[in-house]
Amino acid sequence: MKMKKKFFTAIIGLTTIGALLMPIKANAALQANGNASIQNTIAYWIENVRKMEEAGGTLGLTDKINTTIDENTNTYLTSVSSNNLDIHMQKNSEYGAMAILSASAYGNQNVIGDGETTTGNKSGVYMKLNKEWVSAGTISELPNYLHANAKYKDIYTTTQTSKPGDALLETYRPDGYNWHNGISSSWFALDSHSGLIRGYAGSIFSYYGHCYYHINR
């Protein structure tokens, strides 16, 4: 009886060890470690963020993104049946909506520091004031931005200064700063290749316009 009990104990032990050593299959091919940010230009981000849905991408999905540059603005649309996701580089209007909500009764109404959240707790968006490109601008010289489907970018012209909810002029103060002491730069009407950087300096409301090919963020 004792031998039988020891036998079953050994079997259970070996089974447990085997389960612990067995490789676990994960769908996600890549996970962010949260320690450092990668810097690059708009030309890189707008395409590679969309490709996160492809096989081997961060999300572990099997979508196929159309990366062929064409004049029908089909660029970066999915070429297979929808997976009900549409991961894309953040647009300026999306960033602006997040920033405005952070200063409302639904968010953290204090100045949000680097690494803090838009709500003051873990339910919010963690902010890095690291000069982040958004998918927006007067850019007409960059093919993959110019021909990207309109839903993946905020198109500005040299005569247009802002869009409703983008937290540019509507959050601008008379003293030349944006809300929460964010440094702002009037960048529109500069030229045909200006992009927009958010979280530039001072707060999440800060912004700065720059030629898209001059700087990595």
PDB file of C-alpha atoms in Angstrom:
ATOM      1  CA  MET A   1       0.000   0.000   0.000  1.00  0.00           C
ATOM      2  CA  LYS A   2       2.856   2.350   0.931  1.00  0.00           C
ATOM      3  CA  MET A   3       4.678   1.505  -2.301  1.00  0.00           C
ATOM      4  CA  LYS A   4       1.522   2.229  -4.310  1.00  0.00           C
ATOM      5  CA  LYS A   5       1.123   5.569  -2.558  1.00  0.00           C
ATOM      6  CA  LYS A   6       4.728   6.508  -3.258  1.00  0.00           C
ATOM      7  CA  PHE A   7       4.267   5.480  -6.895  1.00  0.00           C
ATOM      8  CA  PHE A   8       1.274   7.803  -7.374  1.00  0.00           C
ATOM      9  CA  THR A   9       3.096  10.594  -5.539  1.00  0.00           C
ATOM     10  CA  ALA A  10       6.035  10.223  -7.920  1.00  0.00           C
ATOM     11  CA  ILE A  11       3.728  10.249 -10.955  1.00  0.00           C
ATOM     12  CA  ILE A  12       2.014  13.426  -9.751  1.00  0.00           C
ATOM     13  CA  GLY A  13       5.386  15.044  -9.094  1.00  0.00           C
ATOM     14  CA  LEU A  14       6.726  14.194 -12.550  1.00  0.00           C
ATOM     15  CA  THR A  15       3.514  15.403 -14.187  1.00  0.00           C
ATOM     16  CA  THR A  16       3.771  18.719 -12.351  1.00  0.00           C
ATOM     17  CA  ILE A  17       7.402  19.166 -13.354  1.00  0.00           C
ATOM     18  CA  GLY A  18       6.526  18.332 -16.956  1.00  0.00           C
ATOM     19  CA  ALA A  19       3.755  20.916 -16.982  1.00  0.00           C
ATOM     20  CA  LEU A  20       6.091  23.557 -15.637  1.00  0.00           C
ATOM     21  CA  LEU A  21       8.770  22.782 -18.228  1.00  0.00           C
ATOM     22  CA  MET A  22       6.350  22.505 -21.151  1.00  0.00           C
ATOM     23  CA  PRO A  23       6.707  25.492 -23.531  1.00  0.00           C
ATOM     24  CA  ILE A  24       3.655  27.720 -23.562  1.00  0.00           C
ATOM     25  CA  LYS A  25       2.455  28.856 -26.964  1.00  0.00           C
ATOM     26  CA  ALA A  26       1.857  32.624 -27.079  1.00  0.00           C
ATOM     27  CA  ASN A  27       0.084  34.489 -29.826  1.00  0.00           C
ATOM     28  CA  ALA A  28       1.969  37.744 -29.291  1.00  0.00           C
ATOM     29  CA  ALA A  29       5.325  37.783 -31.020  1.00  0.00           C
ATOM     30  CA  LEU A  30       6.647  40.881 -29.297  1.00  0.00           C
ATOM     31  CA  GLN A  31       5.921  42.614 -26.023  1.00  0.00           C
ATOM     32  CA  ALA A  32       6.941  46.118 -24.987  1.00  0.00           C
ATOM     33  CA  ASN A  33       9.097  46.206 -21.889  1.00  0.00           C
ATOM     34  CA  GLY A  34       8.146  49.732 -20.855  1.00  0.00           C
ATOM     35  CA  ASN A  35      11.735  50.720 -20.160  1.00  0.00           C
ATOM     36  CA  ALA A  36      12.584  52.826 -23.191  1.00  0.00           C
ATOM     37  CA  SER A  37      10.891  54.397 -26.176  1.00  0.00           C
ATOM     38  CA  ILE A  38      11.903  53.962 -29.795  1.00  0.00           C
ATOM     39  CA  GLN A  39      12.400  57.077 -31.866  1.00  0.00           C
ATOM     40  CA  ASN A  40      11.771  57.444 -35.573  1.00  0.00           C
ATOM     41  CA  THR A  41      10.033  59.612 -38.156  1.00  0.00           C
ATOM     42  CA  ILE A  42       6.429  59.760 -39.359  1.00  0.00           C
ATOM     43  CA  ALA A  43       7.430  57.782 -42.444  1.00  0.00           C
ATOM     44  CA  TYR A  44       8.290  54.850 -40.168  1.00  0.00           C
ATOM     45  CA  TRP A  45       5.500  55.088 -37.613  1.00  0.00           C
ATOM     46  CA  ILE A  46       2.440  55.365 -39.817  1.00  0.00           C
ATOM     47  CA  GLU A  47       3.275  52.094 -41.571  1.00  0.00           C
ATOM     48  CA  ASN A  48       4.768  50.037 -38.788  1.00  0.00           C
ATOM     49  CA  VAL A  49       2.032  50.772 -36.269  1.00  0.00           C
ATOM     50  CA  ARG A  50      -0.518  49.477 -38.794  1.00  0.00           C
ATOM     51  CA  LYS A  51       1.610  46.355 -39.322  1.00  0.00           C
ATOM     52  CA  MET A  52       1.263  45.474 -35.641  1.00  0.00           C
ATOM     53  CA  GLU A  53      -1.854  43.549 -36.720  1.00  0.00           C
ATOM     54  CA  GLU A  54       0.035  41.383 -39.201  1.00  0.00           C
ATOM     55  CA  ALA A  55       1.399  37.912 -38.544  1.00  0.00           C
ATOM     56  CA  GLY A  56       4.525  38.260 -36.417  1.00  0.00           C
ATOM     57  CA  GLY A  57       3.424  41.674 -35.182  1.00  0.00           C
ATOM     58  CA  THR A  58       3.049  42.790 -31.587  1.00  0.00           C
ATOM     59  CA  LEU A  59      -0.619  41.805 -31.341  1.00  0.00           C
ATOM     60  CA  GLY A  60      -0.175  38.262 -32.578  1.00  0.00           C
ATOM     61  CA  LEU A  61      -2.863  38.574 -35.250  1.00  0.00           C
ATOM     62  CA  THR A  62      -2.879  37.356 -38.847  1.00  0.00           C
ATOM     63  CA  ASP A  63      -4.124  40.396 -40.720  1.00  0.00           C
ATOM     64  CA  LYS A  64      -2.538  41.600 -43.939  1.00  0.00           C
ATOM     65  CA  ILE A  65      -2.055  45.352 -44.339  1.00  0.00           C
ATOM     66  CA  ASN A  66      -1.939  46.900 -47.785  1.00  0.00           C
ATOM     67  CA  THR A  67       1.384  48.765 -47.803  1.00  0.00           C
ATOM     68  CA  THR A  68       1.355  49.434 -51.538  1.00  0.00           C
ATOM     69  CA  ILE A  69       1.431  53.176 -52.134  1.00  0.00           C
ATOM     70  CA  ASP A  70      -1.485  53.983 -54.435  1.00  0.00           C
ATOM     71  CA  GLU A  71      -3.457  57.100 -55.318  1.00  0.00           C
ATOM     72  CA  ASN A  72      -6.799  55.572 -54.315  1.00  0.00           C
ATOM     73  CA  THR A  73      -5.981  56.042 -50.613  1.00  0.00           C
ATOM     74  CA  ASN A  74      -6.273  52.316 -49.949  1.00  0.00           C
ATOM     75  CA  THR A  75      -2.825  52.358 -48.400  1.00  0.00           C
ATOM     76  CA  TYR A  76      -2.750  50.728 -44.943  1.00  0.00           C
ATOM     77  CA  LEU A  77      -6.266  49.348 -45.117  1.00  0.00           C
ATOM     78  CA  THR A  78      -6.646  45.675 -44.270  1.00  0.00           C
ATOM     79  CA  SER A  79      -6.605  43.331 -47.244  1.00  0.00           C
ATOM     80  CA  VAL A  80      -8.393  40.465 -45.479  1.00  0.00           C
ATOM     81  CA  SER A  81     -11.605  40.161 -43.505  1.00  0.00           C
ATOM     82  CA  SER A  82     -11.778  42.549 -40.575  1.00  0.00           C
ATOM     83  CA  ASN A  83     -10.575  41.414 -37.157  1.00  0.00           C
ATOM     84  CA  ASN A  84     -12.581  44.237 -35.536  1.00  0.00           C
ATOM     85  CA  LEU A  85      -9.383  46.103 -34.710  1.00  0.00           C
ATOM     86  CA  ASP A  86      -7.881  49.056 -36.511  1.00  0.00           C
ATOM     87  CA  ILE A  87      -4.559  49.836 -34.852  1.00  0.00           C
ATOM     88  CA  HIS A  88      -3.037  53.037 -36.200  1.00  0.00           C
ATOM     89  CA  MET A  89      -0.626  55.827 -35.391  1.00  0.00           C
ATOM     90  CA  GLN A  90      -2.305  58.320 -33.075  1.00  0.00           C
ATOM     91  CA  LYS A  91      -3.882  61.265 -34.864  1.00  0.00           C
ATOM     92  CA  ASN A  92      -3.699  64.790 -33.503  1.00  0.00           C
ATOM     93  CA  SER A  93      -7.457  64.921 -32.923  1.00  0.00           C
ATOM     94  CA  GLU A  94      -7.230  61.705 -30.880  1.00  0.00           C
ATOM     95  CA  TYR A  95      -4.357  63.077 -28.820  1.00  0.00           C
ATOM     96  CA  GLY A  96      -6.259  66.337 -28.309  1.00  0.00           C
ATOM     97  CA  ALA A  97      -9.409  64.572 -27.138  1.00  0.00           C
ATOM     98  CA  MET A  98      -7.367  62.579 -24.615  1.00  0.00           C
ATOM     99  CA  ALA A  99      -5.638  65.736 -23.338  1.00  0.00           C
ATOM    100  CA  ILE A 100      -8.893  67.688 -22.961  1.00  0.00           C
ATOM    101  CA  LEU A 101     -10.568  64.807 -21.111  1.00  0.00           C
ATOM    102  CA  SER A 102      -7.589  64.630 -18.762  1.00  0.00           C
ATOM    103  CA  ALA A 103      -8.275  68.203 -17.642  1.00  0.00           C
ATOM    104  CA  SER A 104     -12.000  67.609 -17.203  1.00  0.00           C
ATOM    105  CA  ALA A 105     -13.957  66.234 -14.278  1.00  0.00           C
ATOM    106  CA  TYR A 106     -13.348  62.765 -15.738  1.00  0.00           C
ATOM    107  CA  GLY A 107      -9.563  63.024 -15.502  1.00  0.00           C
ATOM    108  CA  ASN A 108      -6.615  64.307 -13.519  1.00  0.00           C
ATOM    109  CA  GLN A 109      -7.111  68.071 -13.465  1.00  0.00           C
ATOM    110  CA  ASN A 110      -3.585  68.743 -12.213  1.00  0.00           C
ATOM    111  CA  VAL A 111      -0.568  69.184 -14.443  1.00  0.00           C
ATOM    112  CA  ILE A 112       0.345  65.667 -15.558  1.00  0.00           C
ATOM    113  CA  GLY A 113       4.019  64.873 -15.163  1.00  0.00           C
ATOM    114  CA  ASP A 114       6.144  62.452 -17.133  1.00  0.00           C
ATOM    115  CA  GLY A 115       5.030  58.880 -16.411  1.00  0.00           C
ATOM    116  CA  GLU A 116       1.763  59.918 -14.751  1.00  0.00           C
ATOM    117  CA  THR A 117      -1.706  59.042 -16.024  1.00  0.00           C
ATOM    118  CA  THR A 118      -4.504  61.137 -17.482  1.00  0.00           C
ATOM    119  CA  THR A 119      -6.828  60.118 -14.639  1.00  0.00           C
ATOM    120  CA  GLY A 120      -4.394  60.062 -11.745  1.00  0.00           C
ATOM    121  CA  ASN A 121      -4.814  56.300 -11.376  1.00  0.00           C
ATOM    122  CA  LYS A 122      -4.112  53.110 -13.324  1.00  0.00           C
ATOM    123  CA  SER A 123      -7.289  53.398 -15.385  1.00  0.00           C
ATOM    124  CA  GLY A 124      -5.861  56.334 -17.341  1.00  0.00           C
ATOM    125  CA  VAL A 125      -3.357  56.681 -20.165  1.00  0.00           C
ATOM    126  CA  TYR A 126       0.264  56.718 -19.038  1.00  0.00           C
ATOM    127  CA  MET A 127       1.947  59.774 -20.528  1.00  0.00           C
ATOM    128  CA  LYS A 128       5.540  60.153 -21.624  1.00  0.00           C
ATOM    129  CA  LEU A 129       6.479  63.758 -22.367  1.00  0.00           C
ATOM    130  CA  ASN A 130       8.980  62.614 -24.956  1.00  0.00           C
ATOM    131  CA  LYS A 131       8.059  64.756 -27.955  1.00  0.00           C
ATOM    132  CA  GLU A 132       5.717  62.346 -29.734  1.00  0.00           C
ATOM    133  CA  TRP A 133       4.833  62.566 -33.407  1.00  0.00           C
ATOM    134  CA  VAL A 134       1.138  62.391 -34.225  1.00  0.00           C
ATOM    135  CA  SER A 135      -0.269  61.489 -37.625  1.00  0.00           C
ATOM    136  CA  ALA A 136      -1.072  65.024 -38.734  1.00  0.00           C
ATOM    137  CA  GLY A 137       0.312  67.835 -40.796  1.00  0.00           C
ATOM    138  CA  THR A 138       0.479  69.741 -44.056  1.00  0.00           C
ATOM    139  CA  ILE A 139       2.707  67.018 -45.483  1.00  0.00           C
ATOM    140  CA  SER A 140       2.386  66.516 -49.228  1.00  0.00           C
ATOM    141  CA  GLU A 141       5.901  65.259 -49.993  1.00  0.00           C
ATOM    142  CA  LEU A 142       5.762  61.955 -48.107  1.00  0.00           C
ATOM    143  CA  PRO A 143       4.047  59.288 -50.268  1.00  0.00           C
ATOM    144  CA  ASN A 144       3.040  56.915 -47.487  1.00  0.00           C
ATOM    145  CA  TYR A 145       1.423  59.780 -45.573  1.00  0.00           C
ATOM    146  CA  LEU A 146      -0.091  61.465 -48.620  1.00  0.00           C
ATOM    147  CA  HIS A 147      -1.784  58.297 -49.893  1.00  0.00           C
ATOM    148  CA  ALA A 148      -2.668  56.749 -46.528  1.00  0.00           C
ATOM    149  CA  ASN A 149      -6.382  56.293 -46.037  1.00  0.00           C
ATOM    150  CA  ALA A 150      -7.889  59.483 -44.606  1.00  0.00           C
ATOM    151  CA  LYS A 151      -8.977  57.787 -41.374  1.00  0.00           C
ATOM    152  CA  TYR A 152      -5.333  57.310 -40.388  1.00  0.00           C
ATOM    153  CA  LYS A 153      -4.332  60.992 -40.430  1.00  0.00           C
ATOM    154  CA  ASP A 154      -5.466  64.539 -39.718  1.00  0.00           C
ATOM    155  CA  ILE A 155      -4.896  66.555 -42.855  1.00  0.00           C
ATOM    156  CA  TYR A 156      -4.152  70.237 -42.319  1.00  0.00           C
ATOM    157  CA  THR A 157      -3.582  72.863 -44.978  1.00  0.00           C
ATOM    158  CA  THR A 158      -1.408  75.950 -44.990  1.00  0.00           C
ATOM    159  CA  THR A 159      -4.530  78.058 -44.388  1.00  0.00           C
ATOM    160  CA  GLN A 160      -6.066  75.884 -41.645  1.00  0.00           C
ATOM    161  CA  THR A 161      -4.967  76.522 -38.079  1.00  0.00           C
ATOM    162  CA  SER A 162      -6.754  73.850 -36.053  1.00  0.00           C
ATOM    163  CA  LYS A 163      -9.546  71.288 -35.910  1.00  0.00           C
ATOM    164  CA  PRO A 164     -12.308  70.969 -33.298  1.00  0.00           C
ATOM    165  CA  GLY A 165     -11.051  68.933 -30.358  1.00  0.00           C
ATOM    166  CA  ASP A 166      -7.367  68.863 -31.335  1.00  0.00           C
ATOM    167  CA  ALA A 167      -6.311  70.902 -28.257  1.00  0.00           C
ATOM    168  CA  LEU A 168      -4.322  73.469 -30.187  1.00  0.00           C
ATOM    169  CA  LEU A 169      -5.898  76.925 -30.451  1.00  0.00           C
ATOM    170  CA  GLU A 170      -8.906  76.042 -28.285  1.00  0.00           C
ATOM    171  CA  THR A 171      -6.582  75.451 -25.328  1.00  0.00           C
ATOM    172  CA  TYR A 172      -4.337  78.391 -26.117  1.00  0.00           C
ATOM    173  CA  ARG A 173      -3.880  81.080 -23.441  1.00  0.00           C
ATOM    174  CA  PRO A 174      -3.385  84.814 -24.017  1.00  0.00           C
ATOM    175  CA  ASP A 175       0.102  84.646 -22.477  1.00  0.00           C
ATOM    176  CA  GLY A 176       1.308  82.474 -25.356  1.00  0.00           C
ATOM    177  CA  TYR A 177       1.156  79.130 -23.585  1.00  0.00           C
ATOM    178  CA  ASN A 178      -1.301  76.261 -23.771  1.00  0.00           C
ATOM    179  CA  TRP A 179      -3.220  74.909 -20.785  1.00  0.00           C
ATOM    180  CA  HIS A 180      -1.093  73.659 -17.889  1.00  0.00           C
ATOM    181  CA  ASN A 181       1.850  75.808 -19.036  1.00  0.00           C
ATOM    182  CA  GLY A 182       2.417  73.811 -22.190  1.00  0.00           C
ATOM    183  CA  ILE A 183       4.777  75.479 -24.648  1.00  0.00           C
ATOM    184  CA  SER A 184       3.071  75.962 -27.994  1.00  0.00           C
ATOM    185  CA  SER A 185       4.295  76.844 -31.443  1.00  0.00           C
ATOM    186  CA  SER A 186       2.191  78.266 -34.251  1.00  0.00           C
ATOM    187  CA  TRP A 187       3.219  75.904 -36.986  1.00  0.00           C
ATOM    188  CA  PHE A 188       0.466  76.012 -39.590  1.00  0.00           C
ATOM    189  CA  ALA A 189       0.958  77.898 -42.838  1.00  0.00           C
ATOM    190  CA  LEU A 190       4.684  77.176 -42.669  1.00  0.00           C
ATOM    191  CA  ASP A 191       5.095  74.966 -45.712  1.00  0.00           C
ATOM    192  CA  SER A 192       3.963  71.741 -47.331  1.00  0.00           C
ATOM    193  CA  HIS A 193       6.028  69.378 -45.175  1.00  0.00           C
ATOM    194  CA  SER A 194       5.266  70.287 -41.575  1.00  0.00           C
ATOM    195  CA  GLY A 195       4.424  67.578 -39.058  1.00  0.00           C
ATOM    196  CA  LEU A 196       3.251  67.978 -35.492  1.00  0.00           C
ATOM    197  CA  ILE A 197       4.868  66.896 -32.223  1.00  0.00           C
ATOM    198  CA  ARG A 198       2.817  66.665 -29.028  1.00  0.00           C
ATOM    199  CA  GLY A 199       4.040  66.496 -25.429  1.00  0.00           C
ATOM    200  CA  TYR A 200       6.780  68.873 -26.500  1.00  0.00           C
ATOM    201  CA  ALA A 201       7.548  70.744 -23.268  1.00  0.00           C
ATOM    202  CA  GLY A 202       5.770  71.769 -20.081  1.00  0.00           C
ATOM    203  CA  SER A 203       2.686  69.557 -20.266  1.00  0.00           C
ATOM    204  CA  ILE A 204       0.679  67.195 -22.432  1.00  0.00           C
ATOM    205  CA  PHE A 205      -0.959  70.264 -24.012  1.00  0.00           C
ATOM    206  CA  SER A 206       2.299  71.476 -25.527  1.00  0.00           C
ATOM    207  CA  TYR A 207       2.976  71.146 -29.226  1.00  0.00           C
ATOM    208  CA  TYR A 208       5.539  72.060 -31.828  1.00  0.00           C
ATOM    209  CA  GLY A 209       5.546  72.033 -35.600  1.00  0.00           C
ATOM    210  CA  HIS A 210       8.554  70.752 -37.490  1.00  0.00           C
ATOM    211  CA  CYS A 211       9.590  69.517 -40.899  1.00  0.00           C
ATOM    212  CA  TYR A 212       8.801  65.805 -40.799  1.00  0.00           C
ATOM    213  CA  TYR A 213      12.204  64.679 -42.093  1.00  0.00           C
ATOM    214  CA  HIS A 214      14.365  66.710 -39.713  1.00  0.00           C
ATOM    215  CA  ILE A 215      13.708  64.957 -36.443  1.00  0.00           C
ATOM    216  CA  ASN A 216      13.149  61.484 -34.972  1.00  0.00           C
ATOM    217  CA  ARG A 217      10.554  61.069 -32.237  1.00  0.00           C
TER     218      ARG A 217
END
